[in-house]
Coordinates of C-alpha atoms and ligand atoms in Angstrom, one line a residue:
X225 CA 0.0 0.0 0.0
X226 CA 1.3 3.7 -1.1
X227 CA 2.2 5.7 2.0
X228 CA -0.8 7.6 3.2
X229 CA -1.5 10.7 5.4
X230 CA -5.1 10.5 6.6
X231 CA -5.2 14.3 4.4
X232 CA -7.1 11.8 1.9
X233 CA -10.0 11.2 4.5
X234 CA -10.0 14.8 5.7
X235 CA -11.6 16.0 2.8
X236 CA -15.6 14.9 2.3
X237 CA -15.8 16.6 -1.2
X238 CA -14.3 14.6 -4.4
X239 CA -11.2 15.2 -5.4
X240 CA -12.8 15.8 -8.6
X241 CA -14.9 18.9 -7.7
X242 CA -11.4 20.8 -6.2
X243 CA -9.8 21.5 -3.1
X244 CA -12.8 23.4 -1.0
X245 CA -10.7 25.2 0.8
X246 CA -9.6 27.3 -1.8
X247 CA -12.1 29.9 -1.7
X248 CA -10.3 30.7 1.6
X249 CA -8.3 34.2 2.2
X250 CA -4.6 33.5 2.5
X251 CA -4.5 34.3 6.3
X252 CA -6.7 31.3 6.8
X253 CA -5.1 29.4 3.9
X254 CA -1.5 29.5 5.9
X255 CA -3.7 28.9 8.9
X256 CA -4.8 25.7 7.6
X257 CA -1.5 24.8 6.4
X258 CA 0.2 25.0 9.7
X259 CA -2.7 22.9 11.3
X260 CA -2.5 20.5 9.0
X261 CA 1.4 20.1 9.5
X262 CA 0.5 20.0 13.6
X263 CA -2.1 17.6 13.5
X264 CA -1.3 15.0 10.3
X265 CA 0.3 11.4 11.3
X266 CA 1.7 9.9 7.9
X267 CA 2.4 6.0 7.5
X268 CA 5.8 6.4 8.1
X269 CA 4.7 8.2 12.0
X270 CA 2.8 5.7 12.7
X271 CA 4.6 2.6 12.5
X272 CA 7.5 4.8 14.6
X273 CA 4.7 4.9 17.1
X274 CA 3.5 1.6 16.9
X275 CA 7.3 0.2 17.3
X276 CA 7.7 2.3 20.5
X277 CA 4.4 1.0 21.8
X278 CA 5.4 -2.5 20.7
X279 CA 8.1 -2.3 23.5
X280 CA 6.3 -0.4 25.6
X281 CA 4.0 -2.8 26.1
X282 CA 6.9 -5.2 26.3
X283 CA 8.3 -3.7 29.4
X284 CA 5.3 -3.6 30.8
X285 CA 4.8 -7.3 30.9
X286 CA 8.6 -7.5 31.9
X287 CA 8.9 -5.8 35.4
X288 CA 6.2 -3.9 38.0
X289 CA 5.6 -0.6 37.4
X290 CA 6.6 0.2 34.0
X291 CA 5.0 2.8 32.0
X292 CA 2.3 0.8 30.3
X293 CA 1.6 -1.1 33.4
X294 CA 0.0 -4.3 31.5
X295 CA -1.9 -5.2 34.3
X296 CA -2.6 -8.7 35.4
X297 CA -6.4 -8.8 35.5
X298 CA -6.6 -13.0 37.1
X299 CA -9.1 -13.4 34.4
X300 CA -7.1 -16.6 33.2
X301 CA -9.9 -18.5 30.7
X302 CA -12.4 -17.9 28.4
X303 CA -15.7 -18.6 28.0
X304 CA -17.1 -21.3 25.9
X305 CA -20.4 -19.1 25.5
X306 CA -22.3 -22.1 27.6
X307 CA -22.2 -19.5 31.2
X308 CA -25.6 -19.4 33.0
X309 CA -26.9 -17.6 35.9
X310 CA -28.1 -14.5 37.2
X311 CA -25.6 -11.9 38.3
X312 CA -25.6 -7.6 39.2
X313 CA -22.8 -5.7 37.8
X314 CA -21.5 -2.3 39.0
X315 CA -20.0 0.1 36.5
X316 CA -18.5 2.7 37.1
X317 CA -17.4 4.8 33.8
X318 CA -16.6 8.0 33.3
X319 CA -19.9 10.1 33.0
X320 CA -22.3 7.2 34.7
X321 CA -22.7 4.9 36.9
X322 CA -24.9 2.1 35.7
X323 CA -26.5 -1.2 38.3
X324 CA -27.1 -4.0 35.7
X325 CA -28.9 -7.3 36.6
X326 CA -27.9 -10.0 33.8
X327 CA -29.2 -13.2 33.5
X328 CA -26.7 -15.2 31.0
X329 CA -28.5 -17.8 28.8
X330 CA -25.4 -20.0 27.6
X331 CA -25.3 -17.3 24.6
X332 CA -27.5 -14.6 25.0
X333 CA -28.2 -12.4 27.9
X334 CA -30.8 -10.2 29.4
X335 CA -30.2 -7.1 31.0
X336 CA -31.8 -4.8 33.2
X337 CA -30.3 -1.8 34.5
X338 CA -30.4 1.8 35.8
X339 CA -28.6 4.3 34.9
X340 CA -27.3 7.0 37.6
X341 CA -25.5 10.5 36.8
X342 CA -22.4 11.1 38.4
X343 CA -22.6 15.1 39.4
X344 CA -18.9 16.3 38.9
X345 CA -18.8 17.0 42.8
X346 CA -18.4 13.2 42.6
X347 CA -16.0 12.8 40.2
X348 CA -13.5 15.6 42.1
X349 CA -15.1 14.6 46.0
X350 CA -14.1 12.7 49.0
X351 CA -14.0 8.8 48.9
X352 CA -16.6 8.4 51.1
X353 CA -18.8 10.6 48.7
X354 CA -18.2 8.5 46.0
X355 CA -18.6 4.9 47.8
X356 CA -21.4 6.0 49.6
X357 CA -23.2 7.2 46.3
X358 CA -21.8 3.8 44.4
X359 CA -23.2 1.6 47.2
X360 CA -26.9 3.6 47.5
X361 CA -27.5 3.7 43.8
X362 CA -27.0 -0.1 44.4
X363 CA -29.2 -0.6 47.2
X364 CA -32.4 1.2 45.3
X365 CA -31.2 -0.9 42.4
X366 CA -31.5 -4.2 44.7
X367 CA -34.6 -3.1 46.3
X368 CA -36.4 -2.5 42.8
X369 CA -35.3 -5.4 41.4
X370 CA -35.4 -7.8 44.0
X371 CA -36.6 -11.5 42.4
X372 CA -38.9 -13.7 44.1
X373 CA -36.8 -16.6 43.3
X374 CA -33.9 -15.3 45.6
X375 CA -33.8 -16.7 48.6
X376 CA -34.0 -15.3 52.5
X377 CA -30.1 -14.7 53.1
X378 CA -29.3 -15.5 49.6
X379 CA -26.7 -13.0 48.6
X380 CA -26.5 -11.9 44.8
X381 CA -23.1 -12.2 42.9
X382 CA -21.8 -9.2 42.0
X383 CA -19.0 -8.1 39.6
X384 CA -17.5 -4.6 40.1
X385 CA -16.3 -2.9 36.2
X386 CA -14.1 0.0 37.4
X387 CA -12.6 1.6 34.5
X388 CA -9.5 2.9 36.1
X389 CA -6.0 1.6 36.2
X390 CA -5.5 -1.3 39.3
X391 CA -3.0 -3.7 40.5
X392 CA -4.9 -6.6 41.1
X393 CA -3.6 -9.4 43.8
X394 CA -6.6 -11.2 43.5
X395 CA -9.7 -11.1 41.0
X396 CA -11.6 -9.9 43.9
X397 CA -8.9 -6.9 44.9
X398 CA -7.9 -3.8 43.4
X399 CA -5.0 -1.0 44.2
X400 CA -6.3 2.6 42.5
X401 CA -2.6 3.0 40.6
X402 CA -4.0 7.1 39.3
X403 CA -7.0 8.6 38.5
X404 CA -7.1 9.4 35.0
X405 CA -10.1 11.0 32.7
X406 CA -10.3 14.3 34.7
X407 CA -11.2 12.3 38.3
X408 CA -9.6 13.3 41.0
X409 CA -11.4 11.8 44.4
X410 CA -9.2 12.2 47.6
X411 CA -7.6 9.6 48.9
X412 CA -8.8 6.5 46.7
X413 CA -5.2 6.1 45.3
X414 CA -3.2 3.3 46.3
X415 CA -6.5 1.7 48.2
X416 CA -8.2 -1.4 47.0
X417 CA -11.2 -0.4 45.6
X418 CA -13.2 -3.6 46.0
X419 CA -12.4 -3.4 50.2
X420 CA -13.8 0.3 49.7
X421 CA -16.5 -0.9 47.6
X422 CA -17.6 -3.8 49.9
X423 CA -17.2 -2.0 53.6
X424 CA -19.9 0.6 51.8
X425 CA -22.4 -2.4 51.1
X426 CA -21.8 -4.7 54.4
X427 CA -22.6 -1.1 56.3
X428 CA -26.4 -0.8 54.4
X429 CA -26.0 -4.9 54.7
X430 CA -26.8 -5.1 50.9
X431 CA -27.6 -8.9 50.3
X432 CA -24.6 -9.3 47.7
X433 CA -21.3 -10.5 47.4
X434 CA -18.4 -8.8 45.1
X435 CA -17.0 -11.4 43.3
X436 CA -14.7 -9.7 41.0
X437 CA -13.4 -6.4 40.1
X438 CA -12.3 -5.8 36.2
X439 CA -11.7 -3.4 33.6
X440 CA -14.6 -2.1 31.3
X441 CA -11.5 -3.4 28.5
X442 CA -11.6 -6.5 29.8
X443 CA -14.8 -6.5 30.1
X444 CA -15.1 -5.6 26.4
X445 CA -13.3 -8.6 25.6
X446 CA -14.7 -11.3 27.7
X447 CA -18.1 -10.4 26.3
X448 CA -17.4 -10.4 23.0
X449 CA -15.8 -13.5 23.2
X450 CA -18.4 -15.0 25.1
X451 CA -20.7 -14.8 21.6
X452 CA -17.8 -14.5 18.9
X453 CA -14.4 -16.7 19.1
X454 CA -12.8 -14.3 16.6
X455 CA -12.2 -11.5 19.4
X456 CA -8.8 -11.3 19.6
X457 CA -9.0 -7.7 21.5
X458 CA -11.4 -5.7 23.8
X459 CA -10.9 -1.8 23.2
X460 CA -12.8 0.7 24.8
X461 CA -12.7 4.5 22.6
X462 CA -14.6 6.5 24.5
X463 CA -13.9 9.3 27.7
X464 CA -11.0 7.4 27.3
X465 CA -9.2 4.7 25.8
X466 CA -7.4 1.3 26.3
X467 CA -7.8 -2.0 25.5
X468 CA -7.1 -5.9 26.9
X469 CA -6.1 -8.8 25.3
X470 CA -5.0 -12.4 26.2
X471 CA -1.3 -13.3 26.7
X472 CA 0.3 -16.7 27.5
X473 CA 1.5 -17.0 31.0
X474 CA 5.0 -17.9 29.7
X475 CA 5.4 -14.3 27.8
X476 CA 4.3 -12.4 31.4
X477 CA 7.9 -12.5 33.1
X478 CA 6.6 -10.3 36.3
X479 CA 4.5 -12.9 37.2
X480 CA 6.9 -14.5 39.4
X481 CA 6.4 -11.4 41.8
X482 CA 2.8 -12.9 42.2
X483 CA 4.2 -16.7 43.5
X484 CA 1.0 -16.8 46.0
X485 CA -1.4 -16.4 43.7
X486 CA 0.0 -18.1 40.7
X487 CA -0.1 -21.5 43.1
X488 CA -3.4 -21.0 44.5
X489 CA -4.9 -20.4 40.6
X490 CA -2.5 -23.2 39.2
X491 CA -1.8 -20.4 36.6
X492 CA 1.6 -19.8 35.3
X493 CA 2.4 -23.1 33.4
X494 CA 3.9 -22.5 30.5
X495 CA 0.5 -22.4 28.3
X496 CA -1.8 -21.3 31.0
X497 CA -3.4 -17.6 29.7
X498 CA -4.6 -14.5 31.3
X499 CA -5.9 -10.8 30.1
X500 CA -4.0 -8.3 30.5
X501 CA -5.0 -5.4 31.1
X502 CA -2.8 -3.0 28.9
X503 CA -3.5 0.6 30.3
X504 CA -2.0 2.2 27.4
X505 CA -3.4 5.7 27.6
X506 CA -0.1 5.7 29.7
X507 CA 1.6 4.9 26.6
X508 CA 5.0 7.8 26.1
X509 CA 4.4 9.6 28.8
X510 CA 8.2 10.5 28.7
X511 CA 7.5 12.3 25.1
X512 CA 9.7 10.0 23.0
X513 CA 7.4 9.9 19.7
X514 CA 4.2 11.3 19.6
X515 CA 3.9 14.3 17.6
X516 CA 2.2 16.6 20.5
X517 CA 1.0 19.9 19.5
X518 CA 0.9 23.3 21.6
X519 CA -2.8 22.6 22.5
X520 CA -1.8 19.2 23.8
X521 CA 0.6 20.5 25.7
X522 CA -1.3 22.8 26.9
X523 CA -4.6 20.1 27.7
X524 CA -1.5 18.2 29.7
X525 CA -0.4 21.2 31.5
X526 CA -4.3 22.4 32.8
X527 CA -5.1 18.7 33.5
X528 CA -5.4 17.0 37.3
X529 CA -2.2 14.7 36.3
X530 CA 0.2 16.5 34.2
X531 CA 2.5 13.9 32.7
X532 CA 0.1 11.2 32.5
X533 CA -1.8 9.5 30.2
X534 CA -0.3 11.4 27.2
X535 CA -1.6 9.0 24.7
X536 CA -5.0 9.0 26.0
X537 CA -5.0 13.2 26.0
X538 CA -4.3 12.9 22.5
X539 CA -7.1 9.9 20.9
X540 CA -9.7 10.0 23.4
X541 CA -13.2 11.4 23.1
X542 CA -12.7 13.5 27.0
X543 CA -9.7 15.7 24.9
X544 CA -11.0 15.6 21.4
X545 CA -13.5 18.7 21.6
X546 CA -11.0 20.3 24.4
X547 CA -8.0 20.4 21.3
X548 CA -10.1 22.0 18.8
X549 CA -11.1 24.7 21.7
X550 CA -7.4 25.4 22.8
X551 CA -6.7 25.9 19.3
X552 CA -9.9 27.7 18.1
X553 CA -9.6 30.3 21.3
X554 CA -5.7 30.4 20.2
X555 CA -6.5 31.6 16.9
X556 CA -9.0 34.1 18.4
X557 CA -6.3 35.3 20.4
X558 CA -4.1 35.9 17.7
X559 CA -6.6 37.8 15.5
X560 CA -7.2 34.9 13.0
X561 CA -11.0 34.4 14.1
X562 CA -14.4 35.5 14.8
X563 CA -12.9 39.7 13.9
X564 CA -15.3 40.2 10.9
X565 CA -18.9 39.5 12.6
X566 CA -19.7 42.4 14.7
X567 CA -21.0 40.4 17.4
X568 CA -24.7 40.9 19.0
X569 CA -25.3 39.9 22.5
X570 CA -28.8 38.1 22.7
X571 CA -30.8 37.5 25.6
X572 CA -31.8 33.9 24.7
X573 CA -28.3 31.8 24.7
X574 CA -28.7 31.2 28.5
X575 CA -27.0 28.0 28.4
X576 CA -24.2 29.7 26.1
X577 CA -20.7 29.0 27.5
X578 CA -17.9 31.3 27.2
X579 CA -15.0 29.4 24.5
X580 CA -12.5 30.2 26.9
X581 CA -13.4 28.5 29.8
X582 CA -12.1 24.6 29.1
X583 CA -14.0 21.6 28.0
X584 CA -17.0 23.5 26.6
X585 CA -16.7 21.5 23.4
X586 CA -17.1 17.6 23.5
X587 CA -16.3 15.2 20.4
X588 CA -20.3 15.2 19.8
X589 CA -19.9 19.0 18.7
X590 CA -17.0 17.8 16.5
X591 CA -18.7 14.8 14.3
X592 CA -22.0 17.1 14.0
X593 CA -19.8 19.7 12.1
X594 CA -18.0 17.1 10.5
X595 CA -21.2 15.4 9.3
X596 CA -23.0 18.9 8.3
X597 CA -24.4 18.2 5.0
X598 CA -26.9 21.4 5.1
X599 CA -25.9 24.2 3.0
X600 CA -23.2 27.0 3.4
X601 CA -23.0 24.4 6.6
X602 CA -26.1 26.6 8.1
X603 CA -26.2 23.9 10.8
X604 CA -22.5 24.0 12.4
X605 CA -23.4 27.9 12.1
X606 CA -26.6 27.1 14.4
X607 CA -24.6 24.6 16.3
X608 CA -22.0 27.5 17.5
X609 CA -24.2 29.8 18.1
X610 CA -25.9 28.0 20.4
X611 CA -23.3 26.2 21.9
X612 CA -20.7 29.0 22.7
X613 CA -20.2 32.5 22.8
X614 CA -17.1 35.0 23.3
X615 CA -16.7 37.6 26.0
X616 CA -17.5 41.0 24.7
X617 CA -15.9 43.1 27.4
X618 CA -19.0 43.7 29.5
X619 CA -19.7 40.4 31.4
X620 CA -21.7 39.2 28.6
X621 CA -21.3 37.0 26.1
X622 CA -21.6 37.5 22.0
X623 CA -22.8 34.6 20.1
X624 CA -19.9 33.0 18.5
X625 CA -20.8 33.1 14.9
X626 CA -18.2 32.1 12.1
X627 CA -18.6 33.4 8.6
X628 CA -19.1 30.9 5.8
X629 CA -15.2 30.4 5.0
X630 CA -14.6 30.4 8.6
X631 CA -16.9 27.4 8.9
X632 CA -15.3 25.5 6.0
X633 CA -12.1 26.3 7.9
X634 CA -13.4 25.0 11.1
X635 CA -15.0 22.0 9.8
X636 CA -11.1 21.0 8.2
X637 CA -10.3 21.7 12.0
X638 CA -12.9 19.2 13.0
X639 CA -11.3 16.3 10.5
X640 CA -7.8 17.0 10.9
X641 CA -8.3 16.3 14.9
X642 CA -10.5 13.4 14.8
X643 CA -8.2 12.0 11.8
X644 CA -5.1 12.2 14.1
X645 CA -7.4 10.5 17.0
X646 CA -8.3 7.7 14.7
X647 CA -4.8 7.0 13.3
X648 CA -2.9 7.1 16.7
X649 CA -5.7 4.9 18.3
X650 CA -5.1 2.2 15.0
X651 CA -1.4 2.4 17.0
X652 CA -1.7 0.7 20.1
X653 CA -4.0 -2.0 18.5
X654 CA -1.4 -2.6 16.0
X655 CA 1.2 -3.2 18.0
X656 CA -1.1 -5.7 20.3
X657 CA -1.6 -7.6 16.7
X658 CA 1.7 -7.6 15.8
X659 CA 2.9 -9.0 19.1
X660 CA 0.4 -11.8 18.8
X661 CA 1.6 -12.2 15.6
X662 CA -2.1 -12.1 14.4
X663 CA -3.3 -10.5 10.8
X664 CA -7.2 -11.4 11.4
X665 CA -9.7 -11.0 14.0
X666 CA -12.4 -9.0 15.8
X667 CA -11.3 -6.4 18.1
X668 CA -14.4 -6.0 19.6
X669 CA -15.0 -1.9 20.1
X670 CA -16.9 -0.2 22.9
X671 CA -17.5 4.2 23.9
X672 CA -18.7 6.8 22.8
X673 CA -16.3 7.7 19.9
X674 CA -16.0 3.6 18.3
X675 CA -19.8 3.5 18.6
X676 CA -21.3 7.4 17.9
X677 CA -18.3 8.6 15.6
X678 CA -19.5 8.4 12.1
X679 CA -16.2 7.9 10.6
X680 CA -13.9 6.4 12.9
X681 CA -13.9 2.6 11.9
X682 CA -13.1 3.7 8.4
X683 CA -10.1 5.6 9.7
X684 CA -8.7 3.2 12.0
X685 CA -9.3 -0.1 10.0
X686 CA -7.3 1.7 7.0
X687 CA -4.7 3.1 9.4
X688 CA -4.2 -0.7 11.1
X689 CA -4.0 -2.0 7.2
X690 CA -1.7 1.0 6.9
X691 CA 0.8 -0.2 10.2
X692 CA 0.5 -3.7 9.1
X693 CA 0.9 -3.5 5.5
X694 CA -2.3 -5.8 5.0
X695 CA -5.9 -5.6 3.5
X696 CA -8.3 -3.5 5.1
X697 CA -11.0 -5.3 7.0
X698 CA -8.3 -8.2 8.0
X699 CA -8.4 -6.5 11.5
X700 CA -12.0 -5.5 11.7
X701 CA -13.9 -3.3 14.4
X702 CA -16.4 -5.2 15.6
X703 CA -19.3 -3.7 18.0
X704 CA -18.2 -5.2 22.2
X705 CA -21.3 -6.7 23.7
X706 CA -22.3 -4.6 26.8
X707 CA -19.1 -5.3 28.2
X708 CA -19.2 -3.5 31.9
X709 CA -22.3 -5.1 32.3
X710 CA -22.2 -9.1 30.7
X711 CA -19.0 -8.7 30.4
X712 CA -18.6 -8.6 34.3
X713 CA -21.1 -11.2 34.5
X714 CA -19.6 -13.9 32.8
X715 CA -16.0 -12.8 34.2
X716 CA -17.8 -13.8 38.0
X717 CA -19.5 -16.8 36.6
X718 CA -16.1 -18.1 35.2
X719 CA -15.1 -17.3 38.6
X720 CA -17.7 -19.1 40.6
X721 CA -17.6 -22.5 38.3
X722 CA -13.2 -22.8 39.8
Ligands
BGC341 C1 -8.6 4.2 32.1 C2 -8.8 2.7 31.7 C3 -10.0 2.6 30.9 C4 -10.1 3.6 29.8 C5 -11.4 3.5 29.0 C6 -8.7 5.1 30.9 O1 -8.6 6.4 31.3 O2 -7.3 4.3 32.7 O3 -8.8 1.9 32.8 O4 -10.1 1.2 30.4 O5 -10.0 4.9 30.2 O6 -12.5 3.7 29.8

């Protein structure tokens, strides 16, 4: 395959009807050019990235405490899709929490489940906040849902999909390594989550028992693989991203440190498996290859944990709208922007937010732009207008309004980030592939950018052909089965039939 730059997916016209953008002024026109400099990951980038994160991921399974930590998840066999039995699942994702009762059917599964907000005061509290809210949305589940078929003293099996990073002693255990996403609760780090979690529930005397705690990746991938054998990968692209896959005992080196266990599990013969848990948002944290920009830079600097999770700030759906905003209010700064509309305050954008104040733009706001098929893009017009506005010296704010070549120039914006998103996310996956040696297979997608994102399968599946010199398709993105909820049901029933 010809070297490629993701510039060929960036455009939605035909090549045949020109280059849109011409009809832009040459301030924007050198504009665009220096974006598209910043922001484009050609063939040749990202098999240098995908080499790095081949032996990142190495290390990781090498020593504790690496970078990537690869971590040991005790999930150590699949399912063979026959797993019955009624189970709840906690998850605990990045926006929601969700109480799920699943009832596996050897095959298929029914769900039921509520759906909880998680106010930011949550997300940024106290530990006891957030346990105490985890363990009540729990309880009301419990007490809604409560079957006649349970039994006086019964207690419910419960699997516990917390979609941080954790170093895992047991299935059942869990050590908060960071908080990444934006959380920041006090003094969760370096505490088992599942004791948190199940001192919350033993003081309301919930009838259930926490069998095991996993990773929505993991998750991801035991689900799939519980209906299709051809998972080879469970990847979450959403608030954040990751993925898990499963690696043969005898390539997992750091193992040793985990003697106990490994005898009380018989794992750790030479053919004996287990999912790892790759945590690769970590992925160059010490800047060795990935082509940051300014506005990532900045996004790192303004973030909870600077130096962290460099990969994830760069691909995943939490930073996606935030980069087009650092470099949108940059250009206003700098005179580019938003200086030909004479701005009119209005007194019905109440729920305007100013452009300067962070994380006012989300991916959503990005693929609607993107997609805009109305004319003279009247719709991203509409859609900035109401969305955000621009301080106009007197505590007010003016609707921001770009001009038609402004919004042609916005929308290339738009492409050019969610291009780079896709093609660096194609990176870590490739590398997982290649050190599996695998060319085919379902890796088996779940969030908010895999599923909603109109064009992201077509831009990672050609970027993995891309990295792997193969056929598109030969690594195919496949949709996860509701992975933080069956998922986490067939990981405790896998547990319960040892
Ligand atoms: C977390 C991972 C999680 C991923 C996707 C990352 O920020 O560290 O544990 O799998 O987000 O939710």
């Amino acid at each position: 395959m010809p070297p490629q730059t993701g510039k060929e997916d960036v455009f939605v016209t035909p090549a045949e009807h020109g280059d849109p953008l011409e009809v832009l002024p040459p301030q924007l026109q050198k504009e665009r050019q220096r974006l598209e400099k910043l922001f484009t990951v050609d063939t040749e980038m990202l098999k240098k990235i995908t080499k790095r994160f081949g032996e990142e991921l190495e290390e990781g399974l090498q020593k504790q405490g690496q970078n990537i930590p690869m971590n040991i998840t005790w999930v150590t066999s699949l399912p063979t899709g026959q797993e019955t039995g009624t189970y709840l699942a906690l998850d605990l994702g990045g926006t929601n929490l969700r109480v799920c009762r699943i009832t596996l059917k050897g095959g298929d599964a029914e769900v039921e489940q509520e759906k909880y907000s998680l106010p930011s005061s949550i997300k940024t509290g106290t530990s006891d906040g957030l346990f105490d809210f985890i363990a009540d949305s729990l309880q009301n589940f419990v007490k809604d849902h409560s079957s006649d078929s349970q039994e006086d003293g019964e207690l419910l099996p419960l699997g516990f999909t917390f979609s941080y990073p954790a170093t895992q002693d047991r299935i059942d255990h869990g050590l908060l390594q960071t908080w990444t996403k934006g959380w920041d609760v006090d003094d969760v780090e370096g505490k088992d989550v599942a004791a948190l979690l199940r001192s919350a529930i033993e003081k309301r005397k919930i009838p259930v028992k926490l069998v095991a705690l996993m990773n929505d990746t993991t998750g991801a991938l035991i689900a799939s693989r519980y209906k299709d054998p051809e998972t080879i990968i469970g990847a979450i692209f959403g608030t954040g991203c990751n993925a898990a896959y499963i690696e043969k005992c005898r390539n997992i080196p750091k193992l040793k440190s985990y003697d106990q266990n490994i005898s009380k599990t018989g794992t750790g013969n030479k053919d004996d498996i287990m999912a790892i848990n790759c945590e690769y948002g970590a992925f160059d944290n010490s800047h060795k290859v990935l082509p940051r920009t300014p506005y990532d830079e900045a996004i790192d600097n303004e973030s909870p944990r600077p130096g962290e999770q460099s990969f994830e700030k760069m691909s995943a759906g939490l930073y996606l709208g935030e980069i087009f905003r650092q470099a949108v209010v940059d250009m206003w700064r700098r005179g580019v922007l938003f200086h030909s509309e004479p701005g009119r305050v209005d007194q019905d954008g109440k729920d305007r937010k100013n452009i300067e104040e962070p994380y006012t733009i989300d991916t959503e706001f990005l693929s609607q732009i993107e997609n805009d098929e109305s004319e003279e893009l009247a719709d991203s017009k509409r859609l900035f207008e109401a969305t955000v506005g621009l301080p106009n010296g007197e505590n007010q704010l003016k609707p921001l309004s770009p001009d038609g070549q402004e919004l042609l120039f916005l929308r290339n914006l738009a492409q050019l980030i969610a291009v780079r998103g896709a093609r660096l996310c194609a990176c870590g996956v490739s590398a997982l592939c290649q050190r599996q040696g695998v060319t085919t297979g379902h890796v088996a997608a779940d969030g908010s950018v895999a599923i909603k994102h109109p064009h992201f399968r077509r831009r990672w599946e050609a970027a993995v052909a891309e990295i792997l010199d193969s056929e598109v398709g030969k690594i195919q993105l496949t949709s996860a089965e509701d992975g933080s909820g069956i998922g986490a049901a067939v990981i405790v029933a896998l547990n319960m039939a040892k």
